[in-house]
Every structure is written in C-alpha cells, then in structure tokens.
Amino acid sequence: MRLMAIAGTVAALTATMALAQDFEALVKERQQGMKDMGSAMKTMGPIMKGEVDYDPAAVHEGAQTIASHSGETLVNWFPEGSIDVADSEAKPEIWDRHEEFTALANQLHEYAMALDAAADAGLGAADEGGEADVGALLGTAPAEDAFDIETASADAIYGEIGKTCGTCHQNFRVDDD
C-alpha cells in the first residue's frame, strides 16, 4: 500500500514536471510568434507611412505572418496555467476575460486576412479610416463608423491591426516598464 502511494506521488510529480516543461516550450513559442508579428508590423510601418516605396510583396508577407499567428493559434498559445512560467508576460486577465481575449485574437486574424487581400491595391486616402483617421484614434468618432474592412486600403487595415495589438497588450500583457 505504501509503495503504491509513493508510486502515485512520483507519477503526479513527473506529470507536473512534464507540464511545466511543456508550458516553458509553449511560452517560448508564443514569444517568438509575438516577435514575428512585431517584426512584420515594423517592416510594414515605413511602407504604410509612405516613407519607402510601396511593396505589395512585403505587405502580403507581413499580413500572412500575422494571420498565421493570430486567431485560434494565438488563443492556443495561452492555456490556463502557462502564466506561471517565469518568462511569461501574460496577465491573469487573459483567463478572467477569455471571451474578450479570444475576440481580439480573432479580430486580429480577420484584419490580417483583409490586409493580405488589400495588399495589391496599395495605400488609400487620408480620410478613409485607420491610422489617418484622427477622430477615431482620439475616440471622438467610433472606429467602426470610420472603418469598413471590405473597402479599406492596406494602410487603413494596418492601422486597425495596430490598434488591436495595442488593446490586447494594454489589457492582457504585463507592462515591461
């Protein structure tokens, strides 16, 4: 009987250690995914601001990177319990407000897919929405009234991606400062 109790304890400890190792690997994977998305946004930034020549191939690549790391993939990178890994920057609010987190991950995926679809059309007019829509950014005009994903240009969609990332980081990521 005593031997069975010891064996059970060892099995439970082994399972806990394996789960912790799985979480460590998962946290590293999600951090790399976040870096990949951040890099894509940084690459597209000067293109969207008109600081460099418009490059539809770079926009497609950036959009596809974000699309492949968002939505269900993003949600699956944050199983409950993975916050306990030392390098995790996730707030517990991810699981307290999981529906909101999931909605943002799915919205990011939708915007990334729309950006990929709009990449060949290029930049749009300053009053179209997205980054150039100061009223929406300042909260004086609802973003949903100023933005139509079906007709938006690449730079407008890029602006919405940035807002979605910022909202998620503000609500669900530990501030590094």
mmCIF file with all atom_site columns, N, CA and C in Angstrom, residues 106-137:
data_model
loop_
_atom_site.group_PDB
_atom_site.id
_atom_site.type_symbol
_atom_site.label_atom_id
_atom_site.label_alt_id
_atom_site.label_comp_id
_atom_site.label_asym_id
_atom_site.label_entity_id
_atom_site.label_seq_id
_atom_site.pdbx_PDB_ins_code
_atom_site.Cartn_x
_atom_site.Cartn_y
_atom_site.Cartn_z
_atom_site.occupancy
_atom_site.B_iso_or_equiv
_atom_site.pdbx_formal_charge
_atom_site.auth_seq_id
_atom_site.auth_comp_id
_atom_site.auth_asym_id
_atom_site.auth_atom_id
_atom_site.pdbx_PDB_model_num
ATOM 1  N N  . ASN A 1 106 ? -9.227  36.824 -32.676 1.00 0.00 ? 106 ASN A N  1
ATOM 2  C CA . ASN A 1 106 ? -9.960  36.570 -33.920 1.00 0.00 ? 106 ASN A CA 1
ATOM 3  C C  . ASN A 1 106 ? -10.060 37.831 -34.778 1.00 0.00 ? 106 ASN A C  1
ATOM 4  N N  . GLN A 1 107 ? -10.241 38.981 -34.137 1.00 0.00 ? 107 GLN A N  1
ATOM 5  C CA . GLN A 1 107 ? -10.282 40.245 -34.867 1.00 0.00 ? 107 GLN A CA 1
ATOM 6  C C  . GLN A 1 107 ? -8.935  40.489 -35.550 1.00 0.00 ? 107 GLN A C  1
ATOM 7  N N  . LEU A 1 108 ? -7.842  40.215 -34.858 1.00 0.00 ? 108 LEU A N  1
ATOM 8  C CA . LEU A 1 108 ? -6.517  40.366 -35.438 1.00 0.00 ? 108 LEU A CA 1
ATOM 9  C C  . LEU A 1 108 ? -6.373  39.478 -36.675 1.00 0.00 ? 108 LEU A C  1
ATOM 10 N N  . HIS A 1 109 ? -6.857  38.264 -36.586 1.00 0.00 ? 109 HIS A N  1
ATOM 11 C CA . HIS A 1 109 ? -6.800  37.354 -37.731 1.00 0.00 ? 109 HIS A CA 1
ATOM 12 C C  . HIS A 1 109 ? -7.620  37.897 -38.901 1.00 0.00 ? 109 HIS A C  1
ATOM 13 N N  . GLU A 1 110 ? -8.808  38.388 -38.609 1.00 0.00 ? 110 GLU A N  1
ATOM 14 C CA . GLU A 1 110 ? -9.676  38.946 -39.658 1.00 0.00 ? 110 GLU A CA 1
ATOM 15 C C  . GLU A 1 110 ? -8.982  40.126 -40.349 1.00 0.00 ? 110 GLU A C  1
ATOM 16 N N  . TYR A 1 111 ? -8.395  41.018 -39.556 1.00 0.00 ? 111 TYR A N  1
ATOM 17 C CA . TYR A 1 111 ? -7.696  42.164 -40.132 1.00 0.00 ? 111 TYR A CA 1
ATOM 18 C C  . TYR A 1 111 ? -6.482  41.730 -40.950 1.00 0.00 ? 111 TYR A C  1
ATOM 19 N N  . ALA A 1 112 ? -5.752  40.735 -40.476 1.00 0.00 ? 112 ALA A N  1
ATOM 20 C CA . ALA A 1 112 ? -4.575  40.264 -41.214 1.00 0.00 ? 112 ALA A CA 1
ATOM 21 C C  . ALA A 1 112 ? -4.989  39.680 -42.560 1.00 0.00 ? 112 ALA A C  1
ATOM 22 N N  . MET A 1 113 ? -6.068  38.924 -42.575 1.00 0.00 ? 113 MET A N  1
ATOM 23 C CA . MET A 1 113 ? -6.564  38.365 -43.829 1.00 0.00 ? 113 MET A CA 1
ATOM 24 C C  . MET A 1 113 ? -7.022  39.483 -44.768 1.00 0.00 ? 113 MET A C  1
ATOM 25 N N  . ALA A 1 114 ? -7.668  40.501 -44.219 1.00 0.00 ? 114 ALA A N  1
ATOM 26 C CA . ALA A 1 114 ? -8.108  41.635 -45.032 1.00 0.00 ? 114 ALA A CA 1
ATOM 27 C C  . ALA A 1 114 ? -6.909  42.413 -45.577 1.00 0.00 ? 114 ALA A C  1
ATOM 28 N N  . LEU A 1 115 ? -5.869  42.552 -44.772 1.00 0.00 ? 115 LEU A N  1
ATOM 29 C CA . LEU A 1 115 ? -4.658  43.235 -45.232 1.00 0.00 ? 115 LEU A CA 1
ATOM 30 C C  . LEU A 1 115 ? -4.017  42.457 -46.372 1.00 0.00 ? 115 LEU A C  1
ATOM 31 N N  . ASP A 1 116 ? -3.968  41.160 -46.262 1.00 0.00 ? 116 ASP A N  1
ATOM 32 C CA . ASP A 1 116 ? -3.422  40.337 -47.338 1.00 0.00 ? 116 ASP A CA 1
ATOM 33 C C  . ASP A 1 116 ? -4.233  40.541 -48.620 1.00 0.00 ? 116 ASP A C  1
ATOM 34 N N  . ALA A 1 117 ? -5.552  40.579 -48.489 1.00 0.00 ? 117 ALA A N  1
ATOM 35 C CA . ALA A 1 117 ? -6.418  40.776 -49.656 1.00 0.00 ? 117 ALA A CA 1
ATOM 36 C C  . ALA A 1 117 ? -6.258  42.170 -50.254 1.00 0.00 ? 117 ALA A C  1
ATOM 37 N N  . ALA A 1 118 ? -5.967  43.171 -49.432 1.00 0.00 ? 118 ALA A N  1
ATOM 38 C CA . ALA A 1 118 ? -5.858  44.557 -49.903 1.00 0.00 ? 118 ALA A CA 1
ATOM 39 C C  . ALA A 1 118 ? -4.438  44.942 -50.322 1.00 0.00 ? 118 ALA A C  1
ATOM 40 N N  . ALA A 1 119 ? -3.495  44.058 -50.129 1.00 0.00 ? 119 ALA A N  1
ATOM 41 C CA . ALA A 1 119 ? -2.081  44.400 -50.350 1.00 0.00 ? 119 ALA A CA 1
ATOM 42 C C  . ALA A 1 119 ? -1.798  44.896 -51.761 1.00 0.00 ? 119 ALA A C  1
ATOM 43 N N  . ASP A 1 120 ? -2.398  44.310 -52.758 1.00 0.00 ? 120 ASP A N  1
ATOM 44 C CA . ASP A 1 120 ? -2.114  44.718 -54.135 1.00 0.00 ? 120 ASP A CA 1
ATOM 45 C C  . ASP A 1 120 ? -2.725  46.066 -54.489 1.00 0.00 ? 120 ASP A C  1
ATOM 46 N N  . ALA A 1 121 ? -3.743  46.489 -53.749 1.00 0.00 ? 121 ALA A N  1
ATOM 47 C CA . ALA A 1 121 ? -4.413  47.762 -54.037 1.00 0.00 ? 121 ALA A CA 1
ATOM 48 C C  . ALA A 1 121 ? -3.616  48.967 -53.536 1.00 0.00 ? 121 ALA A C  1
ATOM 49 N N  . GLY A 1 122 ? -2.793  48.770 -52.535 1.00 0.00 ? 122 GLY A N  1
ATOM 50 C CA . GLY A 1 122 ? -1.927  49.850 -52.069 1.00 0.00 ? 122 GLY A CA 1
ATOM 51 C C  . GLY A 1 122 ? -2.549  50.754 -51.031 1.00 0.00 ? 122 GLY A C  1
ATOM 52 N N  . LEU A 1 123 ? -1.947  51.928 -50.917 1.00 0.00 ? 123 LEU A N  1
ATOM 53 C CA . LEU A 1 123 ? -2.340  52.893 -49.893 1.00 0.00 ? 123 LEU A CA 1
ATOM 54 C C  . LEU A 1 123 ? -3.593  53.638 -50.322 1.00 0.00 ? 123 LEU A C  1
ATOM 55 N N  . GLY A 1 124 ? -4.335  54.132 -49.320 1.00 0.00 ? 124 GLY A N  1
ATOM 56 C CA . GLY A 1 124 ? -5.587  54.821 -49.597 1.00 0.00 ? 124 GLY A CA 1
ATOM 57 C C  . GLY A 1 124 ? -5.537  56.283 -49.253 1.00 0.00 ? 124 GLY A C  1
ATOM 58 N N  . ALA A 1 125 ? -6.698  56.885 -49.249 1.00 0.00 ? 125 ALA A N  1
ATOM 59 C CA . ALA A 1 125 ? -6.836  58.314 -48.951 1.00 0.00 ? 125 ALA A CA 1
ATOM 60 C C  . ALA A 1 125 ? -6.741  58.553 -47.453 1.00 0.00 ? 125 ALA A C  1
ATOM 61 N N  . ALA A 1 126 ? -6.312  59.742 -47.074 1.00 0.00 ? 126 ALA A N  1
ATOM 62 C CA . ALA A 1 126 ? -6.111  60.094 -45.666 1.00 0.00 ? 126 ALA A CA 1
ATOM 63 C C  . ALA A 1 126 ? -7.402  60.090 -44.864 1.00 0.00 ? 126 ALA A C  1
ATOM 64 N N  . ASP A 1 127 ? -8.545  60.287 -45.489 1.00 0.00 ? 127 ASP A N  1
ATOM 65 C CA . ASP A 1 127 ? -9.801  60.351 -44.734 1.00 0.00 ? 127 ASP A CA 1
ATOM 66 C C  . ASP A 1 127 ? -10.545 59.020 -44.712 1.00 0.00 ? 127 ASP A C  1
ATOM 67 N N  . GLU A 1 128 ? -9.879  57.955 -45.068 1.00 0.00 ? 128 GLU A N  1
ATOM 68 C CA . GLU A 1 128 ? -10.525 56.658 -45.199 1.00 0.00 ? 128 GLU A CA 1
ATOM 69 C C  . GLU A 1 128 ? -10.722 55.934 -43.874 1.00 0.00 ? 128 GLU A C  1
ATOM 70 N N  . GLY A 1 129 ? -9.977  56.220 -42.877 1.00 0.00 ? 129 GLY A N  1
ATOM 71 C CA . GLY A 1 129 ? -10.036 55.480 -41.621 1.00 0.00 ? 129 GLY A CA 1
ATOM 72 C C  . GLY A 1 129 ? -8.657  54.988 -41.272 1.00 0.00 ? 129 GLY A C  1
ATOM 73 N N  . GLY A 1 130 ? -8.565  54.075 -40.337 1.00 0.00 ? 130 GLY A N  1
ATOM 74 C CA . GLY A 1 130 ? -7.276  53.531 -39.943 1.00 0.00 ? 130 GLY A CA 1
ATOM 75 C C  . GLY A 1 130 ? -6.392  54.574 -39.298 1.00 0.00 ? 130 GLY A C  1
ATOM 76 N N  . GLU A 1 131 ? -5.099  54.534 -39.586 1.00 0.00 ? 131 GLU A N  1
ATOM 77 C CA . GLU A 1 131 ? -4.148  55.433 -38.940 1.00 0.00 ? 131 GLU A CA 1
ATOM 78 C C  . GLU A 1 131 ? -4.445  56.901 -39.210 1.00 0.00 ? 131 GLU A C  1
ATOM 79 N N  . ALA A 1 132 ? -4.903  57.216 -40.402 1.00 0.00 ? 132 ALA A N  1
ATOM 80 C CA . ALA A 1 132 ? -5.095  58.615 -40.761 1.00 0.00 ? 132 ALA A CA 1
ATOM 81 C C  . ALA A 1 132 ? -6.360  59.211 -40.146 1.00 0.00 ? 132 ALA A C  1
ATOM 82 N N  . ASP A 1 133 ? -7.240  58.385 -39.577 1.00 0.00 ? 133 ASP A N  1
ATOM 83 C CA . ASP A 1 133 ? -8.493  58.865 -39.009 1.00 0.00 ? 133 ASP A CA 1
ATOM 84 C C  . ASP A 1 133 ? -8.272  59.319 -37.570 1.00 0.00 ? 133 ASP A C  1
ATOM 85 N N  . VAL A 1 134 ? -7.906  60.581 -37.412 1.00 0.00 ? 134 VAL A N  1
ATOM 86 C CA . VAL A 1 134 ? -7.579  61.131 -36.099 1.00 0.00 ? 134 VAL A CA 1
ATOM 87 C C  . VAL A 1 134 ? -8.786  61.066 -35.168 1.00 0.00 ? 134 VAL A C  1
ATOM 88 N N  . GLY A 1 135 ? -9.977  61.320 -35.664 1.00 0.00 ? 135 GLY A N  1
ATOM 89 C CA . GLY A 1 135 ? -11.179 61.264 -34.836 1.00 0.00 ? 135 GLY A CA 1
ATOM 90 C C  . GLY A 1 135 ? -11.395 59.897 -34.223 1.00 0.00 ? 135 GLY A C  1
ATOM 91 N N  . ALA A 1 136 ? -11.178 58.861 -35.005 1.00 0.00 ? 136 ALA A N  1
ATOM 92 C CA . ALA A 1 136 ? -11.325 57.506 -34.478 1.00 0.00 ? 136 ALA A CA 1
ATOM 93 C C  . ALA A 1 136 ? -10.244 57.210 -33.453 1.00 0.00 ? 136 ALA A C  1
ATOM 94 N N  . LEU A 1 137 ? -9.025  57.653 -33.728 1.00 0.00 ? 137 LEU A N  1
ATOM 95 C CA . LEU A 1 137 ? -7.932  57.395 -32.791 1.00 0.00 ? 137 LEU A CA 1
ATOM 96 C C  . LEU A 1 137 ? -8.122  58.119 -31.472 1.00 0.00 ? 137 LEU A C  1
#
